[in-house]
Structures are given as C-alpha cells and as structure tokens.
C-alpha cells in the first residue's frame, strides 16, 4: 500500500486530501496529513472575523470531521529528508517522531513576512490565523470600553488609535472592516466621538491594491477617508517600539493594535530544514504538474502546491511567471494535485495546472466593496454582494457555508455582536478570585 504524506492542512492540503479520498479506492493508499492545527482556516474571512461580522469558529473547517479516510496528525513538520523518505514531526506534547512515506506532498502554506523593524515583532500582530483575528476584534472592543471611562489625553488617544501596515487586499480589507467595527461601537459608547477614533494604514508603495486598477484603488482611498480612515502612501514604518509607530514621513501613532499585512513568505522550514529544491524566496520549485523539480530534474515522489510552492502560471498572468499566493490557485491546485498523484500511482501521467485569474474582489465593510475582472470594475454595494457571493460559495463544506450564511443573516437582522471575551485568556481568574484556600497552620509559625 502506498504511503502518502501531506505536509500542511491549509487550502491546498485540505483539498488534496479530500480529492485523494475520492480518487483512491480502499486499500490503494494510506493518506496521512500533518498540520499544527486540527482545522483549516478560510483566510479571506479573517477581516470579517476581526470586525465581528462572522463567528470565528465558522471560518475554520475541522480536518478530522471532513477527512474521514485520512489519518490526521496534529503536529508540526520540522524536517523533511526526502533522500530517506521521512519527515520529522513535533507534536504539541511529547517527543518528536518520524513518519516514513512513499509520496510526499508539501502544502505547508505561508506565514507573515516581516522585516527587522524595531518593535514590530514585540508589538504587531498578523492576519493569517484565526487567533489573530479574534485578538484584534476583542482588543478593539475592549479599548472602546476602557476609553469611554477616561478623560481626553494621550492614554485615551492610544486606546482609540489603530494602525495597519500593508496596503494589499488583506491589509485594506482588514483596515476597512476594523473601521466598520469602530463605527458600530460608537453607537454603544456615546462618550466617544467620531473624531476621537484614528485609523492609519501605512503603505510603502505609491498605491494600494495592485490587483485592481488605479482608478478603483483611488476610489477605495476616498471611501475610507470619508469614513475617517487615513491611508499613507509612499510611507514606511521605521519603528514600533513600545507600540509607538514611527513612519518615514515623520509621523508617530501610539497604538495598542498594530496589524501587519505587508506580505507573506513560504513556510520557513522547507528552506532551512529540508532537502527539497527551493528558489530565492524559499518556495519549493515545482513543475506545472506539481512535481518537485531541481537542477538535476524531477525529484521523484515529491510534490508541492499552494503558497509554499513556486508553480508556473501557464496563463501568463502570474507575478514573475508563477502563480500568486491566493485561495483561487491553492484550492484548484489541491484538486488537480489529488488527481495527478492518484494517476501516477496507477502508472499514468500527471496533467499541467492551468487557471486564468477570475479577478479580485474585496469586502470593505457592510455594503461597500471593490471588484475587478479584466478591464471590468465595480465599486460599492454590488461589489460587496459579489464579495459575499463568491466567498460564500468558495467556503469549504456545505456545513460551513450554512453557518457563515446564518451569521450574515443574523447580523443583518439583529445587528453586529459586540461582546468581547478576552477573559478567556485567563479562564481560571474568576474561579481563583473567590476560591476558598486552606488557613495557615498557626503551629508552624
């Protein structure tokens, strides 16, 4: 029986495993998927989670529940030795162990790409994981509650100042959704005025959202400005020490919420701790059929797809000739990858991946969106409907589609849920406060 190891349970990994379950017959192969988390996160919905528009649990998909014939191992792959056909796994508890395989599929995804800017590592947070989105939402809500009881001054200003670094789709969507959350919170805190709240987005390039036309990007900036959010173009963050953001233009913003969305990079271990060939950006070199290929030719029994891989974009629309790291490609690559692996196990030939970009769509808060496909662009309410329609359709599994849809309907009918549960970070605090303790033994004094 062929042993197939999938490293990473994101879009590409999840859909590869799901596809293999459908393609393979019982007894043909044993599929094992390893990921540090027991769920896949639908990242396009993270900005809406950060804004309280979608319940956090509803944008993650349980791997074990939906991959019934795949062995799911919760742990982090820290090393791949393809020469020995084994991978080293570090579980949350216990000693590291090796998994041997016949075919390895690396879909480990990407992490936030940062630069050695003072204070960023200590004070900023990304928008790649569900836990990050939850933290942003709860902190914004808590900051409004704290500021409502404070007199005007630097401490209050810091609580009501929010900074996003990076003006790509992830950054703009996060920025706009956070602004919509803040606007909703103003209704619950009459002591805080609209002008008391400051939103700043810092972008090093001369424009935002390179995936859309400059006209559309300028419309987004204007819309954000009308909502009290400022975009700083041609501006770099040079420091964030103690939560005080300093820019290359000389501005300073003290903030408790600094969100970093300025790019991603392939999972670092593939470059530092594997014998798979990688490019200068640390991505695994792959052919259009997902087989790993180095200077010596095809690396047999090794596959890669998704954000961790440099897969040629045969449509000609990719950056530098490669597929850009987004869900459109990762999902489709995972589905074809499953078919290719199954075909080669049976002695067949894999097929090349070809996909023309469908366009780009962004949600910018309730009723506001931006959409582009080719030379066609839409902004405003219709674009927002397209955003929700596309991502509602793309959300994996019928169960999760229904849960997200019910969140949207509930939010429309009942309003946004503005409750913070930050106390869960120390769940025992309430019990400890009132728990009885043994009295000191006087005889031992």
Short mmCIF file of N, CA, C and O in Angstrom, two decimals, residues 94 196 357:
data_model
loop_
_atom_site.label_atom_id
_atom_site.label_comp_id
_atom_site.label_asym_id
_atom_site.label_seq_id
_atom_site.Cartn_x
_atom_site.Cartn_y
_atom_site.Cartn_z
N UNK A 94 4.95 15.71 24.05
CA UNK A 94 5.72 14.50 23.81
C UNK A 94 6.91 14.74 22.90
O UNK A 94 7.19 15.87 22.46
N UNK A 196 -12.67 61.18 17.67
CA UNK A 196 -11.74 60.66 18.68
C UNK A 196 -11.02 59.41 18.20
O UNK A 196 -9.96 59.06 18.74
N UNK A 357 -6.90 33.87 -13.99
CA UNK A 357 -7.40 34.61 -12.84
C UNK A 357 -8.84 35.08 -13.08
O UNK A 357 -9.14 35.70 -14.11
#
